Amino acid sequence: MPECTLLQLTPAMQNLASSATLSMNEAVKARKAAGRKTIHLGFGEASFPLHPLLKEALSRAATHTGYGPLQGIPTLRKAIANYLERTRQIAAAPEYVAVAPGSKPLLYALMQILDGDVLLPIPSWVSYAPQARLAGKQVFGVESDPADAHTLTRERLSNTLAQARQQGASPRILVVNTPSNPTGGMFSSQDAEAIAMWCKAEGITLICDEIYAELAHGWREHVSPARFYPEGSIVTGGLSKAFSAGGWRLGYASLPITDDGKRLMTALRAMASEIWSSATTPVQEAATVAYTYPPELERYVRRSATIHGYATNRLYEKLVDLRIDCPQPAGAFYLYPDFSPLRTKLQKRGITTSEELAHHLLEEWDIATLPGVAFGDRPDALRLRLATSMLYVPEDVESEEEKDVVLWELLEQADRLPGNGKDEGVGLKLPELERVRERFEGFVKSF
Ligand code: PLP
């Protein structure tokens, strides 16, 4: 007799696990609580201290306890529209900007609202595919080229689209993410334009997740594909990465300034009204200060990007020294190395998939990573995502106050770095990062 449970899940939820990143974070916390030291490269959290301007703005607004407007408070929407126009040359207007508790629910709402199946780059962020499937869509992965910073070519996009149509699907959405989680890669201006023009020619809506736009390391300019296809592009972003305020849960979506954009906003407002009502009011008021982007905040963000660039580049150099293939990161705080040069040796230890490799690194080397398979990569591709943003505070620094002191000092030092990921005599001290470099060296040389 089939088992009958009182709390029966829907078929869609029966196969859905928690997001790989959040699960890894919890596993690492549990290991630490059990006294097992772990180098945490598994979770991408920007963890610089909050800028005092934002702290003051939040305390000033603490008593504003009423619900905010569905779409977001007008001053914030205006600040975001100006910010996008000024810093990214994207056509934006306050009436076409929506604010929500994080960009994640906005991305999910867009999946619910927009018609058609979804094209996703391989690899891409862990939540896009589950969100699309939850919304009843089919997902088709577009292979990217690891030898060329995992960029997408028109040819590969067209091939995937044709295959999907042959299978009876109807893709009408492409989600891109530049700088990219998991690769740290960024589209060149030519790539951004080519992808946008391909979408335009095929009548595909382009969702540009630009949550890491401010964290370009300095050697490649962030170019939004939306610049080239404003009528068909939606840009999302938020406070989580550039302002190190993920827990504030504040994201935005900027829609095309067209009649279609207006209809989309009506649908988005309807979703907001049934699910989140509004983003937290005091956080929206503090976010208005963030997006007004005074010089102090601009400096803080630039310094954070420089430190992220330095850390990823230093690990990149080590991996390349060890003859591990790895595209050079240009933004955010991720690397996406490919351990296939060790495939035969790994096989002798029974490791043939990215999941087995991640497991081995965690159990034998105390390094927490995420397997490429979580980002839609083939299970046997020996790629891992490494996040470097949790390596800035020495292990023995425990109190929050001490951590803040260390991190502010680090940000101060960013101005002395050349901005190309190199140290050039500055002598930046990141002991945890050095430990990771040594640990990978030990691992590779253990064969
Ligand atoms: N998009 C990407 C690529 C991310 O890495 C993340 C967070 O990890 C998000 C979106 C979600 O950001 P938010 O905090 O705005 O929901």
Coordinates of C-alpha atoms and ligand atoms in Angstrom, one line a residue:
M1 CA 0.0 0.0 0.0
P2 CA 1.5 3.4 -0.9
E3 CA 2.7 5.4 2.1
C4 CA 0.2 8.1 2.9
T5 CA 1.5 11.2 4.7
L6 CA -0.4 13.9 6.3
L7 CA 1.9 16.6 5.0
Q8 CA 2.0 15.5 1.4
L9 CA 4.4 17.5 -0.8
T10 CA 3.5 18.7 -4.3
P11 CA 5.3 16.8 -7.1
A12 CA 7.4 19.9 -7.9
M13 CA 8.7 20.0 -4.4
Q14 CA 9.5 16.3 -4.0
N15 CA 12.8 16.6 -5.9
L16 CA 13.8 20.1 -4.8
A17 CA 16.7 20.3 -2.4
S18 CA 17.9 23.5 -0.7
S19 CA 20.2 25.6 -2.8
A20 CA 23.7 24.1 -2.9
T21 CA 25.4 27.2 -1.6
L22 CA 23.1 27.6 1.5
S23 CA 23.5 23.8 2.2
M24 CA 27.3 24.0 2.0
N25 CA 27.3 27.0 4.4
E26 CA 25.3 25.0 6.9
A27 CA 27.5 22.0 6.6
V28 CA 30.6 24.1 7.2
K29 CA 29.0 25.7 10.3
A30 CA 28.1 22.3 11.6
R31 CA 31.8 21.1 11.1
K32 CA 33.1 24.2 12.8
A33 CA 30.7 23.7 15.8
A34 CA 32.1 20.1 16.0
G35 CA 35.6 21.5 16.2
R36 CA 36.6 20.6 12.6
K37 CA 38.5 23.5 11.1
T38 CA 37.4 24.2 7.5
I39 CA 38.6 26.6 4.9
H40 CA 35.4 28.0 3.6
L41 CA 35.4 28.5 -0.2
G42 CA 31.8 27.3 -0.5
F43 CA 29.8 30.4 0.2
G44 CA 29.8 33.7 -1.7
E45 CA 29.0 36.3 0.9
A46 CA 30.4 39.8 0.7
S47 CA 31.4 40.4 4.3
F48 CA 33.0 43.8 4.6
P49 CA 31.7 45.9 7.5
L50 CA 28.6 48.1 6.7
H51 CA 29.5 51.6 5.7
P52 CA 28.6 54.1 8.5
L53 CA 26.5 56.2 6.1
L54 CA 24.2 53.2 5.6
K55 CA 24.2 52.4 9.3
E56 CA 23.2 56.0 10.2
A57 CA 20.5 56.0 7.5
L58 CA 19.0 52.8 8.8
S59 CA 18.9 54.0 12.4
R60 CA 17.3 57.2 11.4
A61 CA 14.6 55.2 9.7
A62 CA 14.2 52.5 12.4
T63 CA 10.8 53.9 13.6
H64 CA 9.3 53.9 10.1
T65 CA 7.3 50.7 10.7
G66 CA 4.5 51.1 8.2
Y67 CA 4.3 49.0 5.0
G68 CA 6.0 50.6 2.1
P69 CA 4.4 50.9 -1.4
L70 CA 4.3 47.7 -3.4
Q71 CA 6.8 48.7 -6.0
G72 CA 9.2 50.4 -3.6
I73 CA 9.5 53.9 -2.1
P74 CA 9.6 56.5 -4.9
T75 CA 12.9 58.2 -3.7
L76 CA 14.7 54.8 -3.8
R77 CA 13.3 54.0 -7.3
K78 CA 14.4 57.4 -8.5
A79 CA 17.9 56.9 -7.0
I80 CA 18.2 53.4 -8.6
A81 CA 17.1 54.7 -12.0
N82 CA 19.6 57.6 -11.9
Y83 CA 22.3 55.3 -10.6
L84 CA 21.8 52.8 -13.5
E85 CA 21.8 55.6 -16.1
R86 CA 24.9 57.3 -14.6
T87 CA 27.1 54.3 -13.8
R88 CA 26.0 51.8 -16.5
Q89 CA 24.5 53.8 -19.3
I90 CA 21.3 51.8 -19.1
A91 CA 17.9 53.5 -19.9
A92 CA 16.0 53.4 -16.6
A93 CA 13.1 55.3 -15.1
P94 CA 11.6 55.3 -11.6
E95 CA 8.2 54.0 -12.8
Y96 CA 9.9 51.0 -14.4
V97 CA 12.0 50.1 -11.3
A98 CA 10.6 47.6 -8.8
V99 CA 12.2 47.0 -5.4
A100 CA 11.8 43.8 -3.4
P101 CA 13.4 41.8 -0.4
G102 CA 16.4 40.7 -2.5
S103 CA 16.8 40.2 -6.2
K104 CA 16.2 36.5 -5.8
P105 CA 12.4 36.8 -5.3
L106 CA 12.3 39.3 -8.2
L107 CA 14.1 36.8 -10.5
Y108 CA 11.6 34.1 -9.4
A109 CA 8.7 36.5 -10.0
L110 CA 10.0 37.2 -13.5
M111 CA 10.0 33.4 -14.2
Q112 CA 6.4 33.2 -13.0
I113 CA 5.3 36.2 -15.1
L114 CA 7.2 35.9 -18.4
D115 CA 6.0 33.4 -20.9
G116 CA 8.2 30.7 -22.5
D117 CA 11.0 28.3 -21.6
V118 CA 14.4 29.4 -20.5
L119 CA 17.9 29.3 -21.9
L120 CA 20.7 29.3 -19.3
P121 CA 24.5 29.4 -19.7
I122 CA 26.4 26.4 -18.5
P123 CA 27.6 27.1 -15.9
S124 CA 25.3 29.5 -14.2
W125 CA 24.1 30.5 -10.7
V126 CA 22.5 27.7 -8.7
S127 CA 19.1 29.2 -8.4
Y128 CA 18.1 30.1 -11.9
A129 CA 17.2 26.5 -13.1
P130 CA 15.3 25.5 -9.9
Q131 CA 13.3 28.8 -10.1
A132 CA 12.5 28.3 -13.7
R133 CA 11.3 24.7 -13.0
L134 CA 9.3 25.8 -10.1
A135 CA 7.5 28.2 -12.5
G136 CA 6.8 25.2 -14.8
K137 CA 9.3 26.0 -17.4
Q138 CA 11.8 23.8 -19.3
V139 CA 15.4 24.7 -19.0
F140 CA 18.0 24.4 -21.8
G141 CA 21.7 24.8 -21.0
V142 CA 23.9 26.7 -23.5
E143 CA 27.5 25.4 -23.3
S144 CA 30.0 28.2 -22.8
D145 CA 33.7 28.1 -23.8
P146 CA 36.1 27.5 -20.8
A147 CA 39.0 28.5 -23.0
D148 CA 37.4 31.9 -23.6
A149 CA 36.3 33.0 -20.1
H150 CA 33.0 30.9 -20.4
T151 CA 31.5 33.3 -22.8
L152 CA 28.4 32.5 -24.9
T153 CA 28.6 32.6 -28.7
R154 CA 25.8 33.3 -31.1
E155 CA 26.4 29.9 -32.7
R156 CA 26.0 28.0 -29.4
L157 CA 22.9 30.0 -28.5
S158 CA 21.3 29.3 -31.9
N159 CA 22.2 25.6 -31.7
T160 CA 20.6 25.3 -28.3
L161 CA 17.5 27.2 -29.4
A162 CA 17.1 25.0 -32.5
Q163 CA 17.4 21.8 -30.4
A164 CA 14.9 23.1 -27.8
R165 CA 12.4 23.9 -30.5
Q166 CA 12.9 20.5 -32.1
Q167 CA 11.9 19.0 -28.8
G168 CA 8.7 21.0 -28.8
A169 CA 9.8 23.6 -26.3
S170 CA 9.5 27.4 -26.8
P171 CA 12.4 29.3 -25.2
R172 CA 11.7 32.9 -24.9
I173 CA 14.0 34.0 -22.0
L174 CA 17.8 34.0 -21.6
V175 CA 19.3 34.8 -18.2
V176 CA 22.9 36.1 -18.2
N177 CA 25.1 37.1 -15.3
T178 CA 28.1 39.4 -15.7
P179 CA 30.4 39.4 -13.7
S180 CA 29.5 35.7 -13.3
N181 CA 28.9 33.5 -10.4
P182 CA 30.4 30.9 -10.6
T183 CA 33.3 31.8 -13.0
G184 CA 34.2 35.4 -12.1
G185 CA 34.2 36.0 -15.9
M186 CA 32.8 39.2 -17.5
F187 CA 31.5 39.8 -21.0
S188 CA 33.7 42.0 -23.1
S189 CA 31.8 44.8 -24.8
Q190 CA 31.7 42.8 -28.0
D191 CA 30.3 39.7 -26.3
A192 CA 27.6 41.8 -24.5
E193 CA 26.6 43.4 -27.8
A194 CA 26.6 40.1 -29.7
I195 CA 24.4 38.4 -27.1
A196 CA 22.0 41.3 -26.9
M197 CA 21.7 41.4 -30.7
W198 CA 21.1 37.7 -30.9
C199 CA 18.2 38.0 -28.4
K200 CA 16.8 40.9 -30.3
A201 CA 16.9 39.0 -33.6
E202 CA 15.3 35.9 -32.0
G203 CA 12.7 37.8 -30.0
I204 CA 14.1 36.5 -26.7
T205 CA 13.7 38.5 -23.4
L206 CA 17.1 39.0 -21.8
I207 CA 17.4 39.0 -18.1
C208 CA 20.7 40.6 -17.1
D209 CA 21.5 39.7 -13.5
E210 CA 24.1 42.4 -12.6
I211 CA 24.3 41.8 -8.9
Y212 CA 28.2 41.9 -9.2
A213 CA 28.4 44.8 -11.6
E214 CA 30.1 47.1 -9.1
L215 CA 32.7 44.4 -8.3
A216 CA 34.6 44.4 -11.6
H217 CA 38.3 44.1 -10.5
G218 CA 39.5 46.9 -12.6
W219 CA 41.0 45.4 -15.8
R220 CA 37.8 44.8 -17.6
E221 CA 34.9 47.3 -17.7
H222 CA 31.4 46.1 -16.8
V223 CA 29.2 46.4 -19.9
S224 CA 25.6 45.7 -19.5
P225 CA 24.1 43.8 -22.5
A226 CA 20.9 45.8 -21.8
R227 CA 22.7 48.8 -23.3
F228 CA 22.3 47.3 -26.7
Y229 CA 18.7 45.9 -26.4
P230 CA 16.9 48.2 -23.9
E231 CA 13.4 47.3 -25.2
G232 CA 13.9 43.6 -24.5
S233 CA 16.2 43.6 -21.4
I234 CA 15.5 43.5 -17.7
V235 CA 18.4 44.3 -15.3
T236 CA 18.5 43.1 -11.7
G237 CA 20.8 43.9 -8.9
G238 CA 20.8 44.8 -5.2
L239 CA 22.7 45.7 -2.0
S240 CA 24.0 42.2 -1.2
K241 CA 27.4 42.2 -2.9
A242 CA 28.7 45.7 -3.5
F243 CA 27.5 47.0 -0.2
S244 CA 28.1 43.8 1.8
A245 CA 24.5 43.8 3.0
G246 CA 23.0 40.5 1.9
G247 CA 21.0 40.2 5.1
W248 CA 19.3 43.4 4.5
R249 CA 17.4 41.7 1.6
L250 CA 17.1 44.6 -0.9
G251 CA 17.1 44.0 -4.6
Y252 CA 15.7 45.8 -7.7
A253 CA 14.6 45.0 -11.2
S254 CA 14.7 47.7 -14.0
L255 CA 12.2 47.0 -16.8
P256 CA 12.1 48.3 -20.4
I257 CA 10.6 51.8 -20.7
T258 CA 7.9 50.6 -23.2
D259 CA 4.3 49.6 -23.2
D260 CA 5.5 46.0 -22.7
G261 CA 7.5 47.1 -19.7
K262 CA 4.4 48.8 -18.3
R263 CA 2.4 45.6 -18.6
L264 CA 5.2 43.6 -17.0
M265 CA 5.3 46.0 -14.1
T266 CA 1.6 45.6 -13.6
A267 CA 2.1 41.8 -13.3
L268 CA 5.1 42.2 -11.1
R269 CA 3.1 44.5 -8.7
A270 CA 0.4 41.9 -8.6
M271 CA 3.0 39.2 -7.6
A272 CA 4.5 41.5 -5.0
S273 CA 1.0 42.2 -3.6
E274 CA 0.4 38.5 -3.1
I275 CA 3.8 37.5 -1.8
W276 CA 6.1 40.0 -0.2
S277 CA 3.9 43.2 0.0
S278 CA 7.0 45.5 0.1
A279 CA 10.7 45.4 1.0
T280 CA 11.5 46.5 4.6
T281 CA 10.8 50.2 4.9
P282 CA 13.9 51.4 6.9
V283 CA 16.2 49.3 4.6
Q284 CA 14.7 51.0 1.6
E285 CA 15.4 54.4 3.1
A286 CA 19.0 53.4 3.8
A287 CA 19.3 51.9 0.3
T288 CA 18.3 55.4 -1.1
V289 CA 21.5 56.7 0.4
A290 CA 23.4 53.8 -1.2
Y291 CA 22.1 54.4 -4.7
T292 CA 22.5 58.2 -4.4
Y293 CA 26.1 56.9 -4.4
P294 CA 28.1 59.7 -2.7
P295 CA 31.9 59.7 -3.1
E296 CA 32.5 57.9 0.2
L297 CA 30.3 55.0 -0.8
E298 CA 31.8 54.9 -4.3
R299 CA 35.3 54.7 -2.7
Y300 CA 34.1 51.9 -0.3
V301 CA 32.7 49.9 -3.2
R302 CA 35.8 50.4 -5.3
R303 CA 38.1 49.4 -2.5
S304 CA 36.0 46.2 -1.9
A305 CA 36.3 45.4 -5.6
T306 CA 40.1 45.8 -5.4
I307 CA 40.4 43.5 -2.5
H308 CA 38.2 40.9 -4.1
G309 CA 40.3 41.2 -7.3
Y310 CA 43.5 40.8 -5.3
A311 CA 42.3 37.6 -3.5
T312 CA 40.9 35.9 -6.6
N313 CA 43.9 36.7 -8.6
R314 CA 46.4 35.4 -6.0
L315 CA 44.6 32.1 -5.9
Y316 CA 44.3 32.1 -9.7
E317 CA 48.1 32.5 -10.0
K318 CA 48.7 29.6 -7.6
L319 CA 46.3 27.3 -9.5
V320 CA 47.9 28.2 -12.8
D321 CA 51.3 27.5 -11.2
L322 CA 50.0 24.1 -10.2
R323 CA 48.9 23.6 -13.9
I324 CA 45.2 23.6 -13.0
D325 CA 43.2 25.2 -15.8
C326 CA 41.3 28.2 -14.6
P327 CA 39.8 31.2 -16.5
Q328 CA 41.2 34.5 -15.0
P329 CA 38.5 36.1 -12.9
A330 CA 37.6 39.7 -13.9
G331 CA 34.9 40.5 -11.3
A332 CA 33.1 39.3 -8.2
F333 CA 34.9 36.9 -5.8
Y334 CA 34.8 33.5 -7.6
L335 CA 37.1 31.2 -9.5
Y336 CA 36.0 28.2 -11.5
P337 CA 39.1 25.9 -11.9
D338 CA 39.0 22.7 -13.9
F339 CA 40.9 19.9 -12.3
S340 CA 40.8 17.6 -15.4
P341 CA 44.6 17.8 -15.8
L342 CA 44.6 15.5 -12.8
R343 CA 41.8 13.3 -14.1
T344 CA 43.8 10.0 -14.4
K345 CA 45.3 10.5 -11.0
L346 CA 42.0 11.4 -9.4
Q347 CA 40.4 8.4 -11.0
K348 CA 42.9 6.1 -9.2
R349 CA 41.5 7.6 -5.9
G350 CA 38.0 6.8 -7.1
I351 CA 37.2 10.4 -8.0
T352 CA 35.5 10.9 -11.3
T353 CA 32.9 13.7 -10.7
S354 CA 32.9 17.2 -9.4
E355 CA 30.8 16.1 -6.5
E356 CA 33.3 13.4 -5.5
L357 CA 36.1 15.9 -5.9
A358 CA 34.4 18.5 -3.6
H359 CA 33.7 15.7 -1.1
H360 CA 37.3 14.6 -1.1
L361 CA 38.6 18.1 -0.6
L362 CA 36.2 18.6 2.3
E363 CA 36.9 15.3 4.0
E364 CA 40.7 15.0 3.4
W365 CA 41.8 18.6 3.0
D366 CA 39.2 20.5 5.0
I367 CA 38.4 22.7 2.0
A368 CA 34.8 23.5 1.4
T369 CA 34.0 24.2 -2.3
L370 CA 30.9 23.7 -4.5
P371 CA 30.9 21.2 -7.3
G372 CA 30.4 22.4 -10.9
V373 CA 27.4 20.1 -11.2
A374 CA 25.5 22.5 -8.9
F375 CA 25.9 25.1 -11.6
G376 CA 24.5 22.9 -14.4
D377 CA 27.9 21.6 -15.5
R378 CA 28.3 17.9 -16.6
P379 CA 28.8 15.7 -13.5
D380 CA 32.1 14.4 -14.8
A381 CA 33.5 17.8 -15.6
L382 CA 36.0 18.2 -12.8
R383 CA 35.2 21.9 -12.1
L384 CA 34.6 23.5 -8.8
R385 CA 33.5 26.9 -7.7
L386 CA 35.8 28.6 -5.2
A387 CA 34.5 31.7 -3.3
T388 CA 37.3 33.8 -1.8
S389 CA 35.2 36.4 0.1
M390 CA 35.4 34.6 3.5
L391 CA 39.2 34.6 3.6
Y392 CA 39.9 38.1 4.7
V393 CA 39.9 37.7 8.5
P394 CA 42.5 35.6 10.3
E395 CA 41.1 32.5 11.9
D396 CA 42.0 33.6 15.5
V397 CA 40.1 36.8 15.2
E398 CA 36.7 36.0 16.7
S399 CA 34.8 39.0 18.0
E400 CA 32.7 41.0 15.5
E401 CA 34.5 44.2 16.7
E402 CA 37.9 42.8 16.0
K403 CA 36.8 41.5 12.6
D404 CA 35.5 45.0 11.7
V405 CA 38.9 46.5 12.6
V406 CA 40.8 44.0 10.4
L407 CA 38.4 44.6 7.5
W408 CA 38.5 48.4 7.7
E409 CA 42.3 48.2 7.7
L410 CA 42.2 46.0 4.7
L411 CA 39.9 48.4 2.8
E412 CA 42.3 51.2 3.6
Q413 CA 45.1 49.3 2.1
A414 CA 43.3 48.7 -1.2
D415 CA 44.2 52.2 -2.4
R416 CA 47.9 51.1 -2.3
L417 CA 47.3 48.1 -4.5
P418 CA 47.9 48.6 -8.2
G419 CA 44.4 47.3 -9.1
N420 CA 45.5 44.6 -11.4
G421 CA 45.2 41.8 -8.8
K422 CA 49.0 42.0 -8.0
D423 CA 50.7 43.0 -4.8
E424 CA 53.7 44.8 -6.2
G425 CA 55.4 45.3 -2.9
V426 CA 52.3 46.5 -0.9
G427 CA 52.7 43.4 1.4
L428 CA 49.0 42.8 2.0
K429 CA 48.6 40.2 4.7
L430 CA 45.8 37.6 4.2
P431 CA 46.9 34.6 6.2
E432 CA 43.8 32.6 5.3
L433 CA 44.3 33.1 1.6
E434 CA 47.9 32.0 2.0
R435 CA 46.7 28.9 3.8
V436 CA 44.4 28.1 0.9
R437 CA 47.2 28.4 -1.6
E438 CA 49.4 26.1 0.5
R439 CA 46.5 23.6 0.9
F440 CA 45.9 23.4 -2.8
E441 CA 49.6 23.0 -3.4
G442 CA 49.6 20.1 -0.9
F443 CA 46.6 18.5 -2.6
V444 CA 48.0 18.7 -6.1
K445 CA 51.4 17.6 -5.0
S446 CA 50.0 14.6 -3.1
F447 CA 49.7 12.7 -6.3
Ligands
PLP1 N1 22.3 36.4 -8.5 C1 23.5 35.9 -8.3 C2 24.3 35.5 -9.4 C3 23.9 35.7 -7.0 O1 25.1 35.1 -6.7 C4 23.0 36.0 -5.9 C5 23.4 35.8 -4.5 O2 24.2 34.9 -4.2 C6 21.8 36.6 -6.2 C7 21.4 36.8 -7.5 C8 20.8 36.9 -5.1 O3 21.0 38.1 -4.5 P1 20.0 38.8 -3.5 O4 20.7 38.8 -2.2 O5 19.8 40.2 -4.1 O6 18.8 38.0 -3.5

